[in-house]
């Protein structure tokens, strides 16, 4: 890992300056011409998001950095090219809205909602290849790159998938904008976000109670003479998109200069994060993200040192801009109290107004005895508990959570109120990558987080 010091003169940033740096986790594109064609096509397509939206999200996250709001980042581990029906998107949005409204109501803080959606198509992998018996193929890297079928043709990186990813992101974002601005997210509809299979559970009933209280609060305000119809904020919500900025050809091709200010914006999503495996200081991903004005996240694993975080803050947030940088820790249960305090202290001493977010899932992944990648609901809640405890003890603001979930009734994570066991995992295990919370487990988690926020 080649370190760059903060005060070392850096060559000028350009949308392509990442190309002179080592880039981890990149596919072996077999056809350079295909890749060039895809990049040229993307460069000619309209932006998915615009500069003023990225700035508004930065302001919302600045509120979080000051301890005045909470951020909820949630969605699939990896989005699929095959599963993006309207129902699929709607059900995912329903769970996220349920979680957000639960947190808003029960903890009394505004919630900034960021989906892992409309662009979350690329995955870093532990090994660049996968071997089954005597056959070795390129690893599955997400539908933006190849297909998960264990077959030489399916696994061949195909650059036309970059363009397909853009079109699916555009269609997904369009529906999300319609839902969240067109009436579906109206607070008078809180009951409708409770899906059938959720409503019949304990968590579902607990949610119904909150929904009933919200109804009552709205009726109370109306009775007091407040014109609810005129209050826009009751009828719609801001829903932001985010994904891991992994395949830099895609990100570069969608990066545009704001004609008003000259700022560079990665228009593929509002929020972008750098993964634990690609956050090398001299690396391509940090270089790319340092030059765009989008709010940036960095995932930090259990071996992260204070010096690394300090150097990342210096490169990614040199102006100390509130809301610019979100540090997402994914440490693993049992280690948070050791790893997190020195990081918080170092960042605070250096004066970076970061947002701290807890990803309680990626540090708690293991393979069950029947060979399925899974996570225990109890471990997830426990990491959150430890993480909130550290922030409370240090006087820093526990700014948010980052989770992998689906609106479907899957059996991928163990435990929760339905007590999913290892033998149940096979029933409805549909993730292409990491195990996700199902809608009931997600809601359950929101209740726990609301309680941790309140206490
Ligand atoms: N506009 C407010 C917000 O986004 C209130 C709100 C409207 C809301 N619809 C919502 C909150 C759905 C959570 C979920 O916070
Ligand atoms: Mn994941």
Short mmCIF file of C-alpha atoms and ligand atoms in Angstrom, two decimals:
data_model
loop_
_atom_site.label_atom_id
_atom_site.label_comp_id
_atom_site.label_asym_id
_atom_site.label_seq_id
_atom_site.Cartn_x
_atom_site.Cartn_y
_atom_site.Cartn_z
CA UNK A 1 0.00 0.00 0.00
CA UNK A 2 1.70 3.22 -1.11
CA UNK A 3 0.80 6.06 1.19
CA UNK A 4 0.18 9.60 0.05
CA UNK A 5 0.72 12.27 2.66
CA UNK A 6 -1.82 15.00 2.88
CA UNK A 7 0.65 17.75 2.16
CA UNK A 8 2.43 16.00 -0.70
CA UNK A 9 1.65 17.84 -3.94
CA UNK A 10 -0.77 15.74 -5.96
CA UNK A 11 -0.98 15.88 -9.70
CA UNK A 12 -4.12 17.58 -10.85
CA UNK A 13 -7.34 15.65 -10.53
CA UNK A 14 -9.14 14.76 -13.71
CA UNK A 15 -12.05 12.37 -14.26
CA UNK A 16 -9.43 9.97 -15.64
CA UNK A 17 -6.56 10.59 -13.20
CA UNK A 18 -7.47 7.35 -11.36
CA UNK A 19 -6.10 5.47 -14.38
CA UNK A 20 -2.51 6.16 -13.36
CA UNK A 21 -3.10 4.57 -9.93
CA UNK A 22 -3.32 0.91 -9.00
CA UNK A 23 -6.97 -0.18 -9.07
CA UNK A 24 -7.99 -3.19 -6.99
CA UNK A 25 -10.97 -5.42 -7.78
CA UNK A 26 -11.24 -4.58 -11.48
CA UNK A 27 -12.51 -7.13 -13.99
CA UNK A 28 -10.23 -8.44 -16.68
CA UNK A 29 -12.15 -6.90 -19.56
CA UNK A 30 -11.40 -9.29 -22.43
CA UNK A 31 -12.18 -6.84 -25.22
CA UNK A 32 -10.73 -3.31 -25.07
CA UNK A 33 -12.84 -2.11 -28.01
CA UNK A 34 -16.09 -3.21 -26.36
CA UNK A 35 -15.09 -1.35 -23.24
CA UNK A 36 -14.31 1.85 -25.20
CA UNK A 37 -17.67 1.60 -26.97
CA UNK A 38 -19.54 1.20 -23.68
CA UNK A 39 -17.71 4.17 -22.14
CA UNK A 40 -18.49 6.35 -25.20
CA UNK A 41 -22.15 5.34 -25.06
CA UNK A 42 -22.39 6.14 -21.35
CA UNK A 43 -20.64 9.47 -21.81
CA UNK A 44 -23.35 10.49 -24.28
CA UNK A 45 -26.30 9.56 -22.05
CA UNK A 46 -28.11 12.00 -19.74
CA UNK A 47 -27.09 12.22 -16.08
CA UNK A 48 -29.10 10.18 -13.56
CA UNK A 49 -28.74 12.79 -10.81
CA UNK A 50 -27.69 16.44 -10.95
CA UNK A 51 -25.23 18.60 -9.02
CA UNK A 52 -27.80 20.44 -6.92
CA UNK A 53 -29.12 17.11 -5.64
CA UNK A 54 -25.65 16.02 -4.57
CA UNK A 55 -25.30 19.35 -2.75
CA UNK A 56 -28.67 18.94 -1.04
CA UNK A 57 -27.71 15.49 0.18
CA UNK A 58 -24.42 16.91 1.48
CA UNK A 59 -26.45 19.47 3.48
CA UNK A 60 -28.71 16.73 4.82
CA UNK A 61 -25.65 14.73 5.88
CA UNK A 62 -24.15 17.88 7.40
CA UNK A 63 -27.19 17.92 9.65
CA UNK A 64 -26.33 14.35 10.63
CA UNK A 65 -22.71 15.30 11.31
CA UNK A 66 -23.98 17.93 13.78
CA UNK A 67 -26.10 15.35 15.61
CA UNK A 68 -29.39 16.74 14.35
CA UNK A 69 -30.46 13.86 12.10
CA UNK A 70 -29.88 10.17 11.46
CA UNK A 71 -29.07 8.41 8.18
CA UNK A 72 -30.54 5.10 7.05
CA UNK A 73 -28.68 3.40 4.21
CA UNK A 74 -30.38 0.23 3.05
CA UNK A 75 -30.92 -2.06 0.12
CA UNK A 76 -29.65 -5.13 -1.66
CA UNK A 77 -26.14 -6.43 -1.35
CA UNK A 78 -26.13 -6.66 -5.13
CA UNK A 79 -29.00 -5.65 -7.41
CA UNK A 80 -29.95 -8.14 -10.09
CA UNK A 81 -30.61 -7.58 -13.79
CA UNK A 82 -33.35 -10.19 -13.50
CA UNK A 83 -35.21 -8.91 -10.45
CA UNK A 84 -36.27 -5.37 -10.96
CA UNK A 85 -39.99 -5.53 -11.44
CA UNK A 86 -42.09 -2.66 -10.15
CA UNK A 87 -43.24 -4.90 -7.27
CA UNK A 88 -39.70 -5.70 -6.31
CA UNK A 89 -38.67 -2.04 -6.17
CA UNK A 90 -41.89 -1.05 -4.42
CA UNK A 91 -41.53 -3.71 -1.74
CA UNK A 92 -37.94 -2.71 -1.02
CA UNK A 93 -39.05 0.91 -0.75
CA UNK A 94 -41.91 -0.09 1.57
CA UNK A 95 -39.54 -1.66 4.10
CA UNK A 96 -37.16 1.29 3.98
CA UNK A 97 -40.04 3.74 4.47
CA UNK A 98 -41.33 1.63 7.36
CA UNK A 99 -37.91 1.65 8.99
CA UNK A 100 -37.49 5.38 8.36
CA UNK A 101 -40.87 6.36 9.73
CA UNK A 102 -40.35 4.12 12.78
CA UNK A 103 -37.03 5.80 13.48
CA UNK A 104 -38.44 9.28 12.86
CA UNK A 105 -41.41 8.71 15.11
CA UNK A 106 -39.87 6.63 17.86
CA UNK A 107 -36.58 8.50 18.13
CA UNK A 108 -37.87 11.92 17.15
CA UNK A 109 -35.07 12.75 14.72
CA UNK A 110 -35.22 13.42 10.96
CA UNK A 111 -34.02 10.45 8.93
CA UNK A 112 -31.98 10.85 5.75
CA UNK A 113 -32.90 7.92 3.50
CA UNK A 114 -30.26 6.54 1.15
CA UNK A 115 -30.97 3.37 -0.85
CA UNK A 116 -28.35 0.86 -1.94
CA UNK A 117 -30.26 0.96 -5.17
CA UNK A 118 -30.31 2.13 -8.80
CA UNK A 119 -26.63 1.37 -9.34
CA UNK A 120 -25.54 -1.26 -6.81
CA UNK A 121 -24.46 -3.73 -9.50
CA UNK A 122 -20.77 -4.39 -8.82
CA UNK A 123 -19.15 -6.53 -6.13
CA UNK A 124 -15.61 -6.80 -4.82
CA UNK A 125 -14.58 -10.43 -4.29
CA UNK A 126 -12.22 -12.17 -1.90
CA UNK A 127 -10.76 -14.20 -4.75
CA UNK A 128 -10.56 -13.12 -8.42
CA UNK A 129 -11.40 -16.65 -9.49
CA UNK A 130 -13.82 -19.35 -8.40
CA UNK A 131 -12.94 -23.01 -8.60
CA UNK A 132 -15.35 -25.93 -8.62
CA UNK A 133 -13.54 -29.24 -8.89
CA UNK A 134 -11.11 -28.86 -11.78
CA UNK A 135 -12.79 -25.84 -13.35
CA UNK A 136 -11.56 -22.35 -12.62
CA UNK A 137 -13.52 -19.31 -13.82
CA UNK A 138 -13.46 -15.55 -13.24
CA UNK A 139 -15.37 -14.70 -10.04
CA UNK A 140 -18.86 -13.26 -10.27
CA UNK A 141 -18.42 -9.49 -9.94
CA UNK A 142 -22.02 -8.28 -10.14
CA UNK A 143 -24.38 -7.89 -13.06
CA UNK A 144 -22.59 -4.74 -14.19
CA UNK A 145 -19.70 -7.06 -15.13
CA UNK A 146 -20.79 -10.68 -15.61
CA UNK A 147 -23.39 -13.29 -14.66
CA UNK A 148 -23.32 -15.52 -11.60
CA UNK A 149 -23.91 -18.81 -13.46
CA UNK A 150 -20.83 -21.03 -13.17
CA UNK A 151 -20.21 -21.17 -16.88
CA UNK A 152 -17.32 -19.78 -18.93
CA UNK A 153 -19.54 -17.64 -21.15
CA UNK A 154 -21.61 -16.25 -18.28
CA UNK A 155 -18.53 -15.33 -16.28
CA UNK A 156 -16.79 -13.53 -19.11
CA UNK A 157 -16.81 -9.79 -18.31
CA UNK A 158 -19.03 -8.08 -20.86
CA UNK A 159 -18.70 -4.30 -21.16
CA UNK A 160 -22.15 -3.88 -22.68
CA UNK A 161 -23.40 -4.67 -19.16
CA UNK A 162 -22.15 -1.22 -18.09
CA UNK A 163 -24.73 0.31 -20.41
CA UNK A 164 -27.42 -2.13 -19.30
CA UNK A 165 -26.69 -1.16 -15.69
CA UNK A 166 -27.22 2.50 -16.55
CA UNK A 167 -30.60 1.78 -18.15
CA UNK A 168 -31.79 -0.32 -15.23
CA UNK A 169 -30.59 2.36 -12.81
CA UNK A 170 -32.50 4.99 -14.82
CA UNK A 171 -35.72 2.94 -14.78
CA UNK A 172 -35.37 2.16 -11.07
CA UNK A 173 -34.64 5.76 -10.16
CA UNK A 174 -37.59 6.93 -12.22
CA UNK A 175 -39.96 4.69 -10.29
CA UNK A 176 -38.42 5.68 -6.96
CA UNK A 177 -38.86 9.35 -7.77
CA UNK A 178 -42.49 8.72 -8.77
CA UNK A 179 -43.21 6.77 -5.59
CA UNK A 180 -41.53 9.18 -3.20
CA UNK A 181 -42.73 12.41 -4.82
CA UNK A 182 -46.03 11.23 -6.28
CA UNK A 183 -48.03 10.21 -3.24
CA UNK A 184 -46.89 6.71 -2.24
CA UNK A 185 -44.69 8.04 0.58
CA UNK A 186 -47.50 10.23 1.97
CA UNK A 187 -47.67 9.92 5.75
CA UNK A 188 -51.40 9.25 5.49
CA UNK A 189 -50.47 5.94 3.83
CA UNK A 190 -48.20 4.54 6.56
CA UNK A 191 -50.47 1.50 6.93
CA UNK A 192 -50.05 0.55 3.30
CA UNK A 193 -46.29 0.07 3.61
CA UNK A 194 -46.94 -2.88 5.92
CA UNK A 195 -46.86 -5.91 3.65
CA UNK A 196 -49.22 -8.81 4.30
CA UNK A 197 -46.56 -11.22 5.55
CA UNK A 198 -45.21 -8.55 7.86
CA UNK A 199 -48.54 -7.31 9.21
CA UNK A 200 -49.36 -10.74 10.64
CA UNK A 201 -46.18 -10.82 12.77
CA UNK A 202 -45.39 -9.25 16.12
CA UNK A 203 -43.21 -6.62 14.48
CA UNK A 204 -46.02 -5.90 12.04
CA UNK A 205 -48.45 -5.33 14.88
CA UNK A 206 -45.97 -3.13 16.68
CA UNK A 207 -45.63 -1.14 13.47
CA UNK A 208 -49.41 -0.84 13.15
CA UNK A 209 -49.45 0.73 16.57
CA UNK A 210 -46.96 3.40 15.54
CA UNK A 211 -48.90 3.94 12.31
CA UNK A 212 -52.06 4.44 14.37
CA UNK A 213 -50.30 6.99 16.54
CA UNK A 214 -49.13 8.86 13.45
CA UNK A 215 -52.73 8.93 12.18
CA UNK A 216 -53.81 10.36 15.48
CA UNK A 217 -51.06 12.99 15.45
CA UNK A 218 -52.11 14.04 11.96
CA UNK A 219 -55.78 14.30 13.00
CA UNK A 220 -54.72 16.31 16.01
CA UNK A 221 -52.79 18.78 13.87
CA UNK A 222 -55.74 19.08 11.48
CA UNK A 223 -58.08 19.69 14.42
CA UNK A 224 -55.77 22.45 15.59
CA UNK A 225 -56.40 24.21 12.31
CA UNK A 226 -53.20 23.26 10.46
CA UNK A 227 -53.83 22.82 6.74
CA UNK A 228 -52.28 19.39 6.26
CA UNK A 229 -52.84 19.40 2.52
CA UNK A 230 -50.60 22.46 2.24
CA UNK A 231 -47.74 20.85 4.18
CA UNK A 232 -45.63 19.34 1.43
CA UNK A 233 -43.32 17.55 3.84
CA UNK A 234 -46.17 15.31 5.00
CA UNK A 235 -46.85 14.06 1.51
CA UNK A 236 -43.44 13.28 0.09
CA UNK A 237 -39.93 12.39 1.07
CA UNK A 238 -36.39 12.68 -0.27
CA UNK A 239 -35.03 9.30 -1.20
CA UNK A 240 -31.39 9.32 -2.26
CA UNK A 241 -29.51 6.67 -4.21
CA UNK A 242 -26.08 5.25 -3.44
CA UNK A 243 -23.78 2.44 -4.46
CA UNK A 244 -20.17 1.31 -4.14
CA UNK A 245 -18.08 3.20 -6.70
CA UNK A 246 -16.20 0.12 -7.85
CA UNK A 247 -16.08 -0.05 -11.64
CA UNK A 248 -14.39 3.24 -12.35
CA UNK A 249 -14.96 3.24 -16.12
CA UNK A 250 -18.70 3.45 -15.35
CA UNK A 251 -18.25 6.19 -12.77
CA UNK A 252 -15.88 8.21 -14.96
CA UNK A 253 -18.18 8.07 -17.99
CA UNK A 254 -21.06 9.41 -15.90
CA UNK A 255 -19.03 12.19 -14.28
CA UNK A 256 -19.98 15.59 -15.65
CA UNK A 257 -18.97 19.18 -15.02
CA UNK A 258 -21.62 21.44 -13.54
CA UNK A 259 -21.83 24.31 -16.01
CA UNK A 260 -22.71 26.83 -13.29
CA UNK A 261 -19.86 26.16 -10.88
CA UNK A 262 -17.32 24.05 -12.72
CA UNK A 263 -17.72 21.33 -10.05
CA UNK A 264 -17.39 17.71 -11.11
CA UNK A 265 -20.32 15.47 -10.17
CA UNK A 266 -20.57 11.72 -10.52
CA UNK A 267 -24.10 11.63 -11.89
CA UNK A 268 -24.50 7.84 -11.46
CA UNK A 269 -25.88 8.32 -7.91
CA UNK A 270 -26.20 10.86 -5.14
CA UNK A 271 -23.98 9.01 -2.68
CA UNK A 272 -20.94 6.86 -3.48
CA UNK A 273 -18.83 4.79 -1.19
CA UNK A 274 -15.39 3.23 -1.35
CA UNK A 275 -15.20 -0.36 -0.16
CA UNK A 276 -12.94 -1.81 2.53
CA UNK A 277 -11.03 -3.63 -0.22
CA UNK A 278 -10.46 -0.58 -2.44
CA UNK A 279 -9.68 2.20 0.01
CA UNK A 280 -5.88 2.16 -0.50
CA UNK A 281 -4.49 5.67 -0.11
CA UNK A 282 -2.56 5.71 -3.35
CA UNK A 283 -5.24 3.74 -5.12
CA UNK A 284 -7.55 4.54 -8.01
CA UNK A 285 -10.83 4.58 -6.06
CA UNK A 286 -9.70 7.13 -3.50
CA UNK A 287 -8.20 9.25 -6.29
CA UNK A 288 -11.45 9.20 -8.28
CA UNK A 289 -13.72 10.00 -5.35
CA UNK A 290 -11.47 12.80 -4.11
CA UNK A 291 -12.40 14.94 -7.11
CA UNK A 292 -16.19 14.68 -7.31
CA UNK A 293 -18.50 16.78 -5.14
CA UNK A 294 -20.86 13.92 -4.24
CA UNK A 295 -20.93 13.00 -0.57
CA UNK A 296 -18.51 10.08 -0.17
CA UNK A 297 -18.51 7.11 2.19
CA UNK A 298 -15.61 4.86 3.15
CA UNK A 299 -16.06 1.39 4.63
CA UNK A 300 -13.69 0.65 7.51
CA UNK A 301 -12.99 -2.90 8.64
CA UNK A 302 -11.60 -4.19 11.96
CA UNK A 303 -7.93 -3.73 10.99
CA UNK A 304 -8.30 -0.03 10.14
CA UNK A 305 -5.68 2.13 11.87
CA UNK A 306 -6.14 5.73 13.03
CA UNK A 307 -3.36 6.82 10.65
CA UNK A 308 -5.18 5.33 7.68
CA UNK A 309 -8.39 7.10 8.59
CA UNK A 310 -6.56 10.36 9.11
CA UNK A 311 -4.95 10.12 5.67
CA UNK A 312 -8.30 9.21 4.07
CA UNK A 313 -9.93 12.23 5.72
CA UNK A 314 -7.11 14.47 4.48
CA UNK A 315 -7.52 13.33 0.88
CA UNK A 316 -11.31 13.03 0.76
CA UNK A 317 -12.27 15.93 3.02
CA UNK A 318 -9.41 18.46 2.83
CA UNK A 319 -11.74 21.44 3.42
CA UNK A 320 -13.41 19.82 6.44
CA UNK A 321 -16.84 20.16 4.86
CA UNK A 322 -19.73 18.95 7.02
CA UNK A 323 -21.58 16.14 5.23
CA UNK A 324 -18.82 15.48 2.71
CA UNK A 325 -17.43 12.34 4.33
CA UNK A 326 -19.21 9.40 5.94
CA UNK A 327 -17.16 6.76 7.73
CA UNK A 328 -18.96 3.42 7.71
CA UNK A 329 -17.48 0.95 10.17
CA UNK A 330 -17.99 -2.81 9.67
CA UNK A 331 -16.01 -4.20 12.53
CA UNK A 332 -17.76 -7.32 13.81
CA UNK A 333 -19.36 -8.11 17.15
CA UNK A 334 -17.00 -8.13 20.13
CA UNK A 335 -14.34 -5.86 18.67
CA UNK A 336 -16.05 -2.47 18.40
CA UNK A 337 -14.98 -1.23 21.84
CA UNK A 338 -11.32 -1.81 20.92
CA UNK A 339 -11.28 -0.63 17.32
CA UNK A 340 -13.67 2.32 17.22
CA UNK A 341 -12.58 4.72 20.02
CA UNK A 342 -9.10 5.53 18.62
CA UNK A 343 -10.65 6.17 15.20
CA UNK A 344 -13.24 8.58 16.61
CA UNK A 345 -10.62 10.35 18.69
CA UNK A 346 -8.19 10.80 15.80
CA UNK A 347 -10.83 12.12 13.42
CA UNK A 348 -12.19 14.48 16.03
CA UNK A 349 -8.74 15.83 16.94
CA UNK A 350 -8.07 16.51 13.26
CA UNK A 351 -11.29 18.50 13.02
CA UNK A 352 -13.08 16.52 10.32
CA UNK A 353 -16.87 16.84 10.73
CA UNK A 354 -17.60 13.30 9.51
CA UNK A 355 -20.79 11.27 9.73
CA UNK A 356 -20.30 7.98 11.60
CA UNK A 357 -22.37 5.08 10.28
CA UNK A 358 -22.49 1.48 11.50
CA UNK A 359 -22.65 -1.37 9.00
CA UNK A 360 -23.40 -4.19 11.46
CA UNK A 361 -23.61 -6.88 8.78
CA UNK A 362 -20.34 -7.27 6.88
CA UNK A 363 -18.24 -7.96 9.97
CA UNK A 364 -20.62 -10.73 11.05
CA UNK A 365 -20.80 -12.94 7.99
CA UNK A 366 -19.98 -16.63 8.19
CA UNK A 367 -20.70 -19.86 6.34
CA UNK A 368 -23.23 -22.17 7.98
CA UNK A 369 -22.65 -25.90 8.27
CA UNK A 370 -24.76 -26.52 5.19
CA UNK A 371 -22.54 -24.18 3.21
CA UNK A 372 -24.68 -21.03 3.07
CA UNK A 373 -23.24 -17.59 3.70
CA UNK A 374 -25.29 -16.15 6.54
CA UNK A 375 -25.47 -13.72 9.48
CA UNK A 376 -27.10 -13.95 12.89
CA UNK A 377 -29.69 -11.31 13.65
CA UNK A 378 -28.46 -11.31 17.25
CA UNK A 379 -24.89 -10.51 16.17
CA UNK A 380 -26.13 -7.65 14.02
CA UNK A 381 -28.05 -6.11 16.92
CA UNK A 382 -25.10 -6.73 19.24
CA UNK A 383 -22.63 -4.86 16.99
CA UNK A 384 -25.09 -1.95 16.89
CA UNK A 385 -25.38 -2.01 20.66
CA UNK A 386 -21.60 -1.93 21.10
CA UNK A 387 -21.31 0.81 18.49
CA UNK A 388 -23.94 3.06 20.08
CA UNK A 389 -22.29 2.43 23.45
CA UNK A 390 -18.91 3.67 22.21
CA UNK A 391 -20.43 6.82 20.71
CA UNK A 392 -22.35 7.53 23.89
CA UNK A 393 -19.21 7.08 25.97
CA UNK A 394 -17.16 9.32 23.71
CA UNK A 395 -19.76 12.01 23.24
CA UNK A 396 -19.86 11.53 19.46
CA UNK A 397 -23.07 11.26 17.48
CA UNK A 398 -24.10 7.78 16.29
CA UNK A 399 -25.08 9.06 12.86
CA UNK A 400 -26.67 6.13 11.10
CA UNK A 401 -26.89 2.53 10.01
CA UNK A 402 -26.06 0.80 6.75
CA UNK A 403 -27.83 -2.51 6.16
CA UNK A 404 -28.49 -5.08 3.47
CA UNK A 405 -32.17 -5.96 3.16
CA UNK A 406 -34.92 -6.96 0.80
CA UNK A 407 -38.66 -6.46 0.80
CA UNK A 408 -39.14 -10.16 0.15
CA UNK A 409 -39.85 -12.90 2.63
CA UNK A 410 -36.41 -14.52 2.34
CA UNK A 411 -34.58 -16.84 4.73
CA UNK A 412 -30.98 -15.65 4.48
CA UNK A 413 -30.12 -14.32 7.95
CA UNK A 414 -30.50 -16.47 11.07
CA UNK A 415 -32.66 -15.63 14.06
CA UNK A 416 -34.92 -12.66 14.54
CA UNK A 417 -38.42 -12.97 15.89
CA UNK A 418 -39.24 -15.77 13.41
CA UNK A 419 -36.19 -17.67 14.69
CA UNK A 420 -34.85 -18.74 11.31
CA UNK A 421 -32.47 -21.66 11.88
CA UNK A 422 -29.65 -23.09 9.79
CA UNK A 423 -31.98 -25.75 8.39
CA UNK A 424 -34.43 -23.08 7.24
CA UNK A 425 -31.87 -21.18 5.16
CA UNK A 426 -32.55 -23.25 2.06
CA UNK A 427 -36.26 -22.39 1.96
CA UNK A 428 -36.03 -18.98 0.34
CA UNK A 429 -32.36 -18.12 -0.12
CA UNK A 430 -32.31 -15.96 -3.23
CA UNK A 431 -29.47 -13.45 -2.77
CA UNK A 432 -26.79 -13.34 -5.46
CA UNK A 433 -24.22 -12.29 -2.94
CA UNK A 434 -24.50 -11.57 0.81
CA UNK A 435 -27.43 -12.65 3.04
CA UNK A 436 -30.04 -9.90 3.53
CA UNK A 437 -32.49 -9.12 6.30
CA UNK A 438 -36.05 -9.89 5.27
CA UNK A 439 -38.80 -7.32 5.76
CA UNK A 440 -39.70 -8.54 9.26
CA UNK A 441 -36.11 -8.66 10.46
CA UNK A 442 -35.55 -5.18 8.99
CA UNK A 443 -38.49 -3.75 10.88
CA UNK A 444 -37.35 -5.52 14.03
CA UNK A 445 -33.94 -3.89 13.61
CA UNK A 446 -35.54 -0.46 13.20
CA UNK A 447 -37.30 -0.89 16.57
CA UNK A 448 -34.00 -1.81 18.21
CA UNK A 449 -32.16 1.11 16.62
CA UNK A 450 -34.92 3.52 17.63
CA UNK A 451 -34.53 2.32 21.20
CA UNK A 452 -30.75 2.68 21.09
CA UNK A 453 -31.15 6.21 19.71
CA UNK A 454 -33.59 7.17 22.40
CA UNK A 455 -31.67 5.85 25.38
N1 LIG B 1 -40.99 14.44 4.62
C1 LIG B 1 -40.70 13.92 5.93
C2 LIG B 1 -39.43 13.02 5.89
O1 LIG B 1 -38.99 12.66 4.84
C3 LIG B 1 -41.88 13.13 6.51
C4 LIG B 1 -42.23 11.91 5.71
C5 LIG B 1 -43.10 11.85 4.68
C6 LIG B 1 -41.71 10.60 5.90
N2 LIG B 1 -43.17 10.57 4.18
C7 LIG B 1 -42.34 9.78 4.93
C8 LIG B 1 -40.83 10.03 6.80
C9 LIG B 1 -42.01 8.41 4.83
C10 LIG B 1 -40.51 8.68 6.70
C11 LIG B 1 -41.12 7.89 5.71
O2 LIG B 1 -38.88 12.72 6.92
MN1 LIG B 2 -22.60 -7.13 0.91
#
